[in-house]
């Protein structure tokens, strides 16, 4: 019973100042710039030093307000998608609310790992009533979930935040066109992070919980290269569109080889498949909105274009949202 | 544009086997059974030894299916509200999906701390299309977020999970009547838990992050006793109901004194204000569904009754949902 009204009014991104090159990683683990580029497409990533998930998300929120004529007290909803919040409570979204003085906004966090942003798009789509405004921000400091001596995973991840200001504008030519979402919990063990220590006076401490990312790269690759095209096809079918009808595919930037494989399966052109993974690595819930903000800033993304957002990752989860920008 | 169709088909709860009495806490910190009872109304709490947030939530999900004729593959949506997941990824909801073999469900977690269950009710209300089914589960193992030597906070919290199977049944006499939600991020610092260590090769470790609950009890008490009555009144107004029109108020079980104060402000009878905090303590997102499941099991809750759910806590956040059961 949701409407199709869905306008991305503005997009913004914020990444930590410190850049870590592949070369810098060779001081920490046996790896090489060439190996990382060939396997992942990543050249650099930004890593928080003074920044936090909250501060990056707040910066995105401030930019979104500065770009528009929306006042903070006109925001109805703030959703932050994150798998790396600074605190388990308060939720990151409430801290963004406080920093922006968005006193009329309802705020909460969702966690769908790397699929968080596109799940958040669907959530905002379902929440916004006519004329209402939401901020949807994906923000991560994955660097603290990384074992920086594990060359299989440490080369992959980066920190950052990106977000959008969304309005339900009944008279806009923008709109929601279609979607598809699915969860594959039985494959959840192939990608884990942030296991907490169980420790109370009535329980001995669990044997070294797996705080850092653990990934069965082959399984996750197979999942993504199978399920992302299927999800895109299902969402396209719901919108009665063909792959060639989409101007830009804003895919989760997990791995350049996954993105290329998705492109081959849908017979997409390079122009339809923008990528920025070389600069940022995998920033989980932040990756699609960072890419979107760059496409807006560069002028590559224009009003009236059709966009397909696809997110995938921990859960395992996959989701697609198709909109008219 | 949501419908008013909202039927709680079944409710269930699961708590850890190990019970910790107030007396047992006196071995760990300078406190007394009498002091804890007078200040909080709590007599015992359940604390996980072998159980996890996931195992408690899975148990709730299994019970919900066993109580109904709904098959696992008929579940469309699984939402887990938690501030104490076992992992940062995968989300708890996807692990529940896997355990139940709910292969067609979309699953994700939300974090609104103690207000998670009632925020989750609103979310499910907005997601479910006609004929669809959701599981909404609040699950916590707060015991690992507690400093068991801090008598100000350790006496308050307990572990557990509770949940409901919800359907959008167009021909049911049950239904959604009204709601109110608000966030107060500027007061977020009065209740914090689960701060993560910031540590990478490019950053020195932050000085002992505040992992355990930190609470300004007076501020949180003032917040709750002011905002919960206001939220209830706003939700009642949206449903065009008076406080006396509600049969049962399912309030977040944070503190017996807060609940009593809310009751006085709305001039409620003791019969309208069921409580089980004495047995479980504050179980955050699990507290309302645990109470609901007990009211169903005891026969106190009958079809046709009007219910007001109110949650409040970390964020700070508050929310109310009013339904016809």
XYZ file of C-alpha atoms in Angstrom:
650
model
C 0.000 0.000 0.000
C 2.998 2.290 -0.458
C 3.066 5.040 -3.012
C 5.600 5.283 -5.806
C 6.639 8.764 -4.706
C 10.337 8.736 -3.967
C 12.679 11.587 -4.799
C 16.375 11.636 -3.946
C 16.731 15.372 -3.450
C 20.441 15.374 -2.550
C 23.366 13.020 -1.985
C 26.559 13.484 0.031
C 29.531 11.524 1.283
C 32.274 11.810 3.893
C 35.381 9.676 4.235
C 38.242 9.789 6.731
C 41.221 11.909 5.850
C 43.836 9.179 6.152
C 44.442 7.178 2.976
C 46.048 3.740 3.171
C 47.621 2.520 -0.048
C 48.125 -1.088 -1.029
C 51.832 -0.430 -0.661
C 51.305 0.593 2.961
C 49.603 -2.728 3.614
C 52.724 -4.603 2.498
C 54.410 -3.384 5.676
C 51.756 -5.184 7.734
C 51.259 -8.461 5.877
C 52.659 -10.493 2.998
C 50.758 -9.011 0.056
C 51.432 -6.804 -2.956
C 49.852 -3.894 -4.753
C 49.582 -5.994 -7.905
C 47.850 -8.910 -6.173
C 45.303 -6.637 -4.470
C 44.518 -4.728 -7.676
C 44.068 -7.898 -9.727
C 41.894 -9.694 -7.216
C 39.784 -6.789 -5.944
C 40.291 -3.663 -8.037
C 41.205 -1.746 -4.877
C 44.109 0.717 -4.871
C 43.493 2.735 -1.703
C 41.025 2.887 1.176
C 40.296 5.575 3.770
C 40.805 4.591 7.402
C 39.486 6.475 10.414
C 42.033 8.002 12.763
C 40.084 10.751 14.501
C 36.783 10.070 12.712
C 34.015 7.809 14.013
C 30.974 6.254 12.404
C 28.907 8.956 14.067
C 31.102 11.864 12.961
C 31.110 10.642 9.352
C 27.327 10.233 9.357
C 26.855 13.664 10.942
C 29.035 15.220 8.240
C 26.863 13.610 5.571
C 23.714 14.881 7.267
C 25.104 18.419 7.511
C 26.052 18.419 3.836
C 22.593 17.156 2.846
C 20.947 20.032 4.690
C 23.439 22.559 3.312
C 22.722 21.394 -0.251
C 18.964 21.840 0.064
C 16.494 24.345 1.437
C 15.193 21.758 3.895
C 15.401 22.896 7.513
C 16.545 20.397 10.144
C 13.184 20.566 11.912
C 11.450 19.505 8.686
C 13.090 16.061 8.709
C 10.581 13.369 9.669
C 12.783 10.280 9.695
C 16.494 9.492 10.048
C 17.657 5.963 9.283
C 21.299 4.940 9.583
C 22.364 1.622 8.095
C 25.507 0.391 9.814
C 27.245 -2.761 10.942
C 29.909 -0.786 12.778
C 28.220 1.706 15.102
C 30.243 3.499 17.765
C 27.894 2.328 20.504
C 25.253 -0.381 20.843
C 23.159 2.374 22.375
C 22.382 5.128 21.554
C 21.726 4.293 17.923
C 23.828 6.252 15.424
C 20.693 7.765 13.886
C 19.723 9.409 17.174
C 23.182 10.957 17.435
C 22.806 12.332 13.905
C 19.407 13.678 14.949
C 21.006 15.439 17.909
C 23.895 16.935 15.923
C 21.552 18.275 13.239
C 18.960 19.440 15.793
C 16.384 17.543 13.752
C 14.013 17.696 16.674
C 10.962 16.356 14.844
C 12.673 13.321 13.339
C 12.156 9.749 14.452
C 15.517 8.000 14.320
C 16.778 4.425 14.375
C 19.467 2.136 12.998
C 19.160 -0.916 10.814
C 21.746 -3.634 10.304
C 21.772 -5.608 7.085
C 25.557 -5.322 6.680
C 26.582 -4.422 3.105
C 22.961 -4.529 1.924
C 21.968 -1.929 4.507
C 21.641 1.028 2.194
C 19.307 -0.595 -0.309
C 17.226 -2.180 2.473
C 17.098 1.308 3.966
C 15.812 2.729 0.665
C 12.886 0.305 0.766
C 12.238 1.140 4.412
C 12.167 4.888 3.737
C 9.953 4.239 0.703
C 7.457 2.473 2.948
C 7.601 5.043 5.761
C 7.323 8.382 3.982
C 3.882 9.892 3.673
C 3.118 12.576 1.125
C 5.304 15.633 1.632
C 7.552 13.999 4.226
C 11.350 14.059 4.313
C 13.904 11.447 5.403
C 17.648 11.187 5.730
C 19.048 7.765 4.875
C 22.730 7.381 5.695
C 25.025 4.376 5.416
C 28.072 4.779 7.634
C 30.894 2.457 8.630
C 34.252 2.311 10.339
C 35.011 -1.235 9.271
C 38.708 -0.689 10.024
C 38.115 -1.698 13.648
C 36.533 -4.980 12.521
C 39.611 -5.924 10.519
C 42.535 -8.089 11.552
C 45.231 -5.959 9.941
C 47.513 -8.965 9.683
C 45.018 -11.146 7.780
C 45.812 -10.582 4.131
C 42.659 -12.385 2.969
C 40.330 -9.779 4.478
C 42.359 -6.706 5.523
C 42.925 -5.586 1.944
C 39.182 -5.396 1.242
C 37.580 -2.922 3.604
C 37.480 0.814 4.081
C 35.711 3.457 6.180
C 33.239 6.092 5.084
C 29.683 7.315 5.021
C 27.239 8.364 2.356
C 23.643 9.347 2.384
C 20.668 10.880 0.699
C 17.869 13.271 1.504
C 14.669 11.663 0.275
C 11.246 13.237 -0.090
C 7.842 11.869 -0.936
C 6.967 14.479 -3.584
C 3.643 13.615 -5.213
C 4.181 16.079 -8.064
C 7.716 15.002 -8.946
C 8.724 13.114 -12.075
C 11.035 11.065 -9.837
C 9.660 7.892 -8.355
C 10.016 4.337 -7.128
C 9.832 1.788 -9.932
C 10.490 -1.636 -8.470
C 12.378 -3.727 -5.952
C 13.469 -7.177 -4.862
C 14.822 -8.308 -1.510
C 15.939 -11.695 -0.222
C 17.799 -13.207 2.722
C 19.914 -16.362 2.825
C 20.573 -16.909 6.512
C 21.761 -20.463 5.922
C 24.841 -18.944 4.250
C 25.421 -16.411 7.040
C 28.464 -18.239 8.366
C 30.428 -17.446 5.209
C 30.827 -13.790 6.231
C 30.994 -12.841 9.905
C 32.340 -9.984 12.004
C 32.007 -8.459 15.435
C 31.364 -11.506 17.604
C 31.001 -10.327 21.169
C 32.623 -11.818 24.216
C 30.164 -13.680 26.424
C 31.382 -13.031 29.942
C 29.495 -12.742 33.193
C 30.165 -13.963 36.749
C 28.060 -17.042 35.906
C 29.828 -17.945 32.710
C 33.461 -18.405 31.827
C 34.685 -16.218 29.004
C 34.110 -17.713 25.565
C 37.274 -18.812 23.804
C 38.489 -15.796 21.809
C 35.398 -14.572 19.980
C 35.875 -13.799 16.301
C 35.879 -10.029 16.363
C 37.515 -9.529 12.998
C 36.011 -10.275 9.592
C 35.988 -13.955 8.668
C 35.087 -14.644 5.078
C 34.847 -17.645 2.813
C 35.706 -15.592 -0.230
C 34.790 -18.252 -2.784
C 31.330 -18.814 -1.287
C 30.603 -15.090 -1.045
C 31.791 -14.564 -4.611
C 29.553 -17.369 -5.848
C 26.630 -15.980 -3.851
C 27.047 -12.460 -5.186
C 27.606 -13.363 -8.813
C 24.506 -15.582 -8.761
C 22.083 -13.703 -6.512
C 22.785 -10.099 -7.529
C 21.895 -10.684 -11.204
C 18.799 -12.641 -10.109
C 17.737 -9.863 -7.746
C 18.286 -7.237 -10.428
C 16.270 -9.295 -12.911
C 13.437 -9.737 -10.412
C 13.367 -6.029 -9.634
C 13.504 -5.141 -13.323
C 10.600 -7.521 -13.956
C 8.589 -5.853 -11.158
C 9.232 -2.515 -12.886
C 8.584 -3.986 -16.356
C 12.014 -2.877 -17.523
C 14.907 -4.529 -19.353
C 18.547 -4.272 -18.214
C 19.235 -1.805 -21.028
C 16.492 0.529 -19.746
C 18.604 1.423 -16.694
C 21.017 4.304 -17.148
C 23.240 3.589 -14.141
C 23.667 0.571 -11.891
C 24.771 1.711 -8.446
C 26.127 -1.602 -7.163
C 27.629 -2.270 -3.767
C 31.366 -1.805 -4.262
C 32.636 -5.052 -2.773
C 34.968 -6.290 -5.463
C 35.572 -5.165 -9.043
C 35.426 -8.759 -10.260
C 31.954 -9.271 -8.782
C 30.728 -6.067 -10.392
C 32.227 -7.077 -13.754
C 30.596 -10.502 -13.530
C 27.184 -8.940 -12.812
C 27.707 -6.650 -15.786
C 28.502 -9.579 -18.094
C 25.450 -11.531 -16.963
C 23.124 -8.600 -17.645
C 25.041 -7.558 -20.781
C 25.652 -4.086 -19.393
C 27.980 -1.498 -20.867
C 30.868 -0.017 -18.921
C 28.999 3.309 -18.942
C 26.111 1.667 -17.059
C 28.423 0.328 -14.356
C 30.175 3.157 -12.521
C 32.800 2.056 -9.992
C 34.835 3.743 -7.286
C 36.081 0.702 -5.406
C 39.652 1.534 -6.444
C 39.622 4.547 -4.128
C 37.548 3.385 -1.172
C 37.501 -0.422 -0.974
C 34.405 -2.078 0.451
C 32.652 0.386 2.751
C 29.595 -1.853 3.344
C 26.409 0.173 3.858
C 28.217 3.351 2.792
C 29.325 2.196 -0.625
C 26.308 2.902 -2.844
C 25.598 6.386 -1.460
C 29.282 7.362 -1.699
C 29.207 6.333 -5.367
C 25.894 8.129 -5.897
C 27.230 11.342 -4.355
C 30.258 11.215 -6.654
C 28.068 10.689 -9.724
C 25.929 13.683 -8.745
C 28.980 15.835 -8.081
C 30.622 14.924 -11.386
C 27.455 15.656 -13.372
C 27.363 12.078 -14.680
C 23.983 11.519 -12.987
C 21.173 13.652 -14.370
C 17.515 14.061 -13.472
C 15.260 11.697 -15.354
C 17.789 8.851 -15.392
C 16.705 5.416 -14.252
C 18.885 3.932 -11.503
C 19.188 0.410 -10.142
C 20.730 0.134 -6.662
C 21.875 -3.318 -5.597
C 23.362 -4.274 -2.245
C 24.610 -7.648 -1.065
C 26.720 -9.152 1.692
C 26.543 -10.290 5.294
C 23.439 -12.238 6.195
C 23.810 -13.303 3.487
C 21.452 -10.717 2.034
C 20.679 -9.166 -1.316
C 18.422 -6.330 -2.385
C 17.626 -4.167 -5.383
C 15.743 -0.881 -5.696
C 14.926 0.735 -9.022
C 14.048 4.404 -9.186
C 13.542 7.250 -11.561
C 16.011 9.884 -10.365
C -0.721 4.829 2.975
C -0.551 1.811 5.298
C -3.615 -0.250 6.103
C -4.980 -0.747 9.576
C -4.773 -4.525 9.246
C -2.567 -5.872 11.995
C -3.238 -9.100 13.811
C -0.975 -10.551 16.492
C -1.652 -14.210 15.812
C 0.659 -15.619 18.486
C 3.156 -14.542 21.151
C 6.041 -16.435 22.740
C 9.008 -15.860 25.011
C 12.257 -17.561 25.973
C 14.567 -16.704 28.843
C 17.852 -18.249 29.985
C 17.649 -21.035 32.525
C 19.919 -19.448 35.115
C 18.151 -17.170 37.608
C 20.151 -14.572 39.548
C 18.489 -13.338 42.716
C 19.073 -9.977 44.348
C 20.723 -11.907 47.161
C 23.214 -13.407 44.711
C 24.160 -9.886 43.608
C 25.150 -8.980 47.173
C 28.123 -11.307 46.761
C 29.360 -9.169 43.859
C 28.672 -5.618 45.009
C 27.506 -3.640 48.025
C 23.736 -3.792 47.587
C 20.747 -5.441 49.231
C 17.596 -7.245 48.213
C 15.517 -4.596 49.974
C 17.234 -1.680 48.232
C 16.839 -3.258 44.786
C 13.164 -4.114 45.337
C 12.328 -0.642 46.615
C 14.126 1.243 43.884
C 13.339 -0.981 40.891
C 10.728 -3.613 41.749
C 13.147 -6.305 40.552
C 13.557 -9.547 42.510
C 15.285 -11.815 40.012
C 16.635 -11.720 36.472
C 17.606 -14.453 34.037
C 21.215 -14.443 32.840
C 22.578 -16.354 29.866
C 25.111 -19.078 30.534
C 24.841 -21.295 27.460
C 22.165 -19.220 25.719
C 22.855 -16.459 23.191
C 20.741 -13.687 21.725
C 20.374 -15.823 18.619
C 19.405 -19.018 20.452
C 16.770 -17.183 22.495
C 15.319 -15.540 19.374
C 15.313 -18.862 17.515
C 13.439 -20.481 20.389
C 10.809 -17.750 20.212
C 10.485 -18.214 16.464
C 10.101 -21.979 16.808
C 7.396 -21.567 19.439
C 5.523 -19.058 17.272
C 5.428 -21.520 14.389
C 4.479 -24.416 16.686
C 1.552 -22.396 18.076
C 0.094 -21.622 14.672
C -0.615 -23.367 11.398
C 1.760 -21.037 9.591
C 4.529 -22.861 7.742
C 8.059 -21.478 7.882
C 8.079 -20.853 4.142
C 4.984 -18.660 4.480
C 6.851 -16.042 6.534
C 7.490 -12.919 4.469
C 9.475 -10.811 6.926
C 11.594 -11.389 10.041
C 12.618 -8.365 12.089
C 14.741 -8.696 15.220
C 15.044 -5.703 17.518
C 18.219 -5.949 19.559
C 20.948 -3.834 21.093
C 22.971 -6.925 22.037
C 23.389 -9.116 18.954
C 25.881 -11.988 18.982
C 27.601 -10.656 15.868
C 27.686 -7.348 14.000
C 27.182 -9.504 10.930
C 25.238 -11.621 10.148
C 22.170 -9.903 11.553
C 20.293 -11.914 14.192
C 17.175 -11.963 12.021
C 18.998 -13.792 9.233
C 20.148 -16.424 11.718
C 16.550 -16.873 12.886
C 15.564 -17.194 9.243
C 18.150 -19.925 8.755
C 17.176 -21.867 11.882
C 13.483 -21.800 10.993
C 14.164 -22.513 7.288
C 11.993 -19.494 6.513
C 13.395 -19.445 3.015
C 11.030 -16.821 1.616
C 11.483 -14.291 4.411
C 13.396 -11.053 4.134
C 15.287 -10.530 7.384
C 17.050 -7.663 9.123
C 17.785 -6.185 12.530
C 16.836 -2.825 13.961
C 18.401 -1.079 16.942
C 16.351 1.367 18.959
C 17.495 -0.093 22.295
C 14.621 -0.544 24.758
C 12.141 0.988 22.322
C 13.035 -1.587 19.670
C 9.957 -3.751 19.977
C 7.405 -0.973 19.576
C 9.401 0.632 16.742
C 9.435 -2.848 15.193
C 5.641 -3.075 15.480
C 5.313 0.114 13.443
C 7.838 -1.152 10.912
C 5.977 -4.449 10.441
C 2.714 -2.517 10.227
C 4.135 -0.509 7.339
C 5.710 -3.469 5.535
C 2.985 -6.105 5.539
C 0.765 -6.296 2.510
C -2.610 -8.010 2.595
C -2.270 -11.659 3.586
C 1.413 -11.408 4.519
C 3.070 -12.744 7.669
C 5.930 -11.411 9.787
C 7.873 -12.470 12.829
C 8.878 -9.616 15.114
C 11.247 -10.646 17.879
C 12.967 -8.598 20.560
C 15.991 -10.422 21.952
C 18.806 -9.420 24.279
C 21.691 -10.743 26.301
C 22.296 -7.515 28.183
C 24.303 -9.402 30.814
C 27.446 -8.991 28.706
C 26.932 -5.229 28.581
C 26.847 -4.987 32.362
C 29.686 -4.183 34.735
C 28.751 -6.725 37.407
C 30.488 -4.657 40.052
C 28.572 -1.433 39.322
C 25.628 -1.496 41.694
C 23.926 1.443 39.966
C 23.357 -0.489 36.746
C 24.049 -4.195 37.324
C 20.902 -4.700 39.357
C 18.668 -3.481 36.520
C 19.165 -5.701 33.498
C 18.277 -9.212 32.435
C 18.424 -11.465 29.389
C 15.577 -12.864 27.313
C 13.624 -12.779 24.094
C 10.004 -12.402 23.172
C 8.180 -12.126 19.928
C 5.001 -12.201 17.946
C 3.708 -13.630 14.709
C 1.851 -10.838 12.943
C -0.416 -11.081 9.925
C -2.115 -8.519 7.753
C -5.591 -10.122 7.823
C -8.076 -7.899 5.990
C -11.086 -9.779 7.389
C -9.979 -9.787 11.029
C -11.566 -7.765 13.808
C -8.027 -7.080 15.051
C -6.295 -3.995 13.793
C -3.926 -1.082 14.169
C -5.514 1.894 15.919
C -2.841 4.541 16.419
C 0.770 5.333 17.158
C 3.286 7.937 18.227
C 7.071 7.870 17.918
C 9.755 10.356 18.890
C 13.516 10.548 19.290
C 15.550 12.732 21.659
C 19.117 12.271 20.473
C 20.302 15.283 22.478
C 19.687 13.184 25.612
C 21.437 10.102 24.197
C 24.443 10.521 26.462
C 22.355 9.740 29.551
C 22.170 6.039 28.644
C 25.020 4.388 26.769
C 26.398 0.882 26.293
C 28.641 -1.088 23.996
C 31.218 1.494 22.987
C 33.718 -0.160 20.672
C 37.448 0.064 20.821
C 38.910 2.182 18.023
C 42.153 0.461 17.156
C 44.014 0.180 13.892
C 47.696 0.370 12.918
C 47.134 4.074 12.178
C 45.482 4.958 15.442
C 46.424 4.345 19.034
C 43.816 2.474 21.045
C 41.194 4.736 22.571
C 41.396 5.026 26.345
C 39.204 2.220 27.751
C 35.955 2.501 25.815
C 32.792 2.384 27.881
C 31.585 -1.105 27.098
C 29.256 -1.460 30.084
C 26.008 0.410 30.647
C 26.449 3.994 31.821
C 23.278 5.636 32.978
C 22.267 8.930 34.505
C 19.367 7.351 36.362
C 17.721 10.612 37.363
C 17.716 11.982 33.804
C 16.375 8.753 32.345
C 13.692 8.583 35.029
C 12.642 12.158 34.302
C 12.622 11.458 30.574
C 10.495 8.347 30.883
C 7.983 9.708 33.348
C 7.462 12.776 31.145
C 7.706 11.408 27.597
C 5.936 8.055 27.990
C 2.671 9.627 29.198
C 2.939 12.240 26.424
C 3.556 9.557 23.795
C 0.642 7.490 25.092
C -1.622 10.541 25.029
C -0.545 11.408 21.483
C -1.161 7.855 20.284
C -4.515 7.731 22.077
C -5.469 11.005 20.413
C -4.512 9.595 16.991
C -6.814 6.643 17.735
C -9.519 8.906 19.202
C -9.430 6.977 22.472
C -9.216 7.902 26.153
C -6.804 6.212 28.598
C -9.701 4.266 30.094
C -10.551 2.786 26.682
C -7.390 0.650 26.758
C -7.719 -2.724 28.457
C -4.017 -3.400 28.965
C -0.925 -1.203 28.801
C 2.073 -3.304 27.782
C 4.820 -0.957 28.938
C 8.543 -1.523 28.657
C 9.539 -3.099 31.949
C 12.414 -0.811 32.932
C 11.541 0.057 36.483
C 8.403 -0.467 38.575
C 8.516 3.136 39.768
C 8.479 4.484 36.204
C 5.524 2.256 35.334
C 3.666 3.356 38.477
C 4.309 7.013 37.665
C 2.960 6.574 34.121
C -0.102 4.871 35.599
C -0.746 7.763 37.994
C -0.415 10.363 35.235
C -2.943 8.561 33.033
C -5.129 7.586 36.020
C -4.862 3.897 35.153
C -5.997 1.032 37.343
C -3.619 -1.689 38.511
C -5.523 -4.121 36.282
C -4.625 -2.015 33.243
C -0.927 -2.079 34.090
C 0.418 -5.622 34.106
C 4.036 -5.986 35.275
C 6.598 -8.752 35.301
C 9.728 -6.750 36.009
C 10.073 -8.504 39.379
C 11.011 -11.727 37.599
C 13.021 -10.539 34.600
C 14.442 -7.069 35.223
C 14.887 -4.795 32.237
C 15.279 -6.933 29.106
C 15.230 -3.968 26.679
C 13.648 -4.862 23.329
C 12.447 -8.185 24.773
C 10.410 -6.818 27.637
C 7.041 -6.027 26.057
C 6.759 -9.282 24.069
C 7.770 -11.364 27.116
C 4.998 -9.662 29.078
C 2.548 -10.103 26.200
C 3.338 -13.811 25.917
C 2.721 -14.259 29.648
C -0.621 -12.430 29.433
C -1.681 -14.660 26.554
C -0.556 -17.822 28.366
C -2.367 -16.852 31.586
C -5.615 -16.077 29.771
C -5.547 -12.484 31.030
C -5.366 -11.197 27.466
C -8.429 -11.949 25.367
C -9.347 -11.277 21.746
C -11.102 -7.966 21.246
C -9.132 -6.197 23.967
C -7.472 -2.886 23.159
C -3.740 -2.784 23.902
C -1.274 0.086 24.185
C 2.388 -0.859 23.806
C 4.928 1.724 24.922
C 8.684 1.446 24.696
C 11.332 3.914 25.822
C 15.043 4.049 26.519
C 18.399 4.431 24.806
C 18.517 7.077 22.134
C 16.739 8.477 24.004
C 13.654 7.178 22.228
C 9.979 6.664 22.925
C 7.180 5.022 20.996
C 3.593 3.878 21.400
C 1.451 1.535 19.314
C -2.248 0.988 19.964
C -3.973 -2.070 18.569
C -7.138 -4.056 18.779
C -5.965 -7.536 19.741
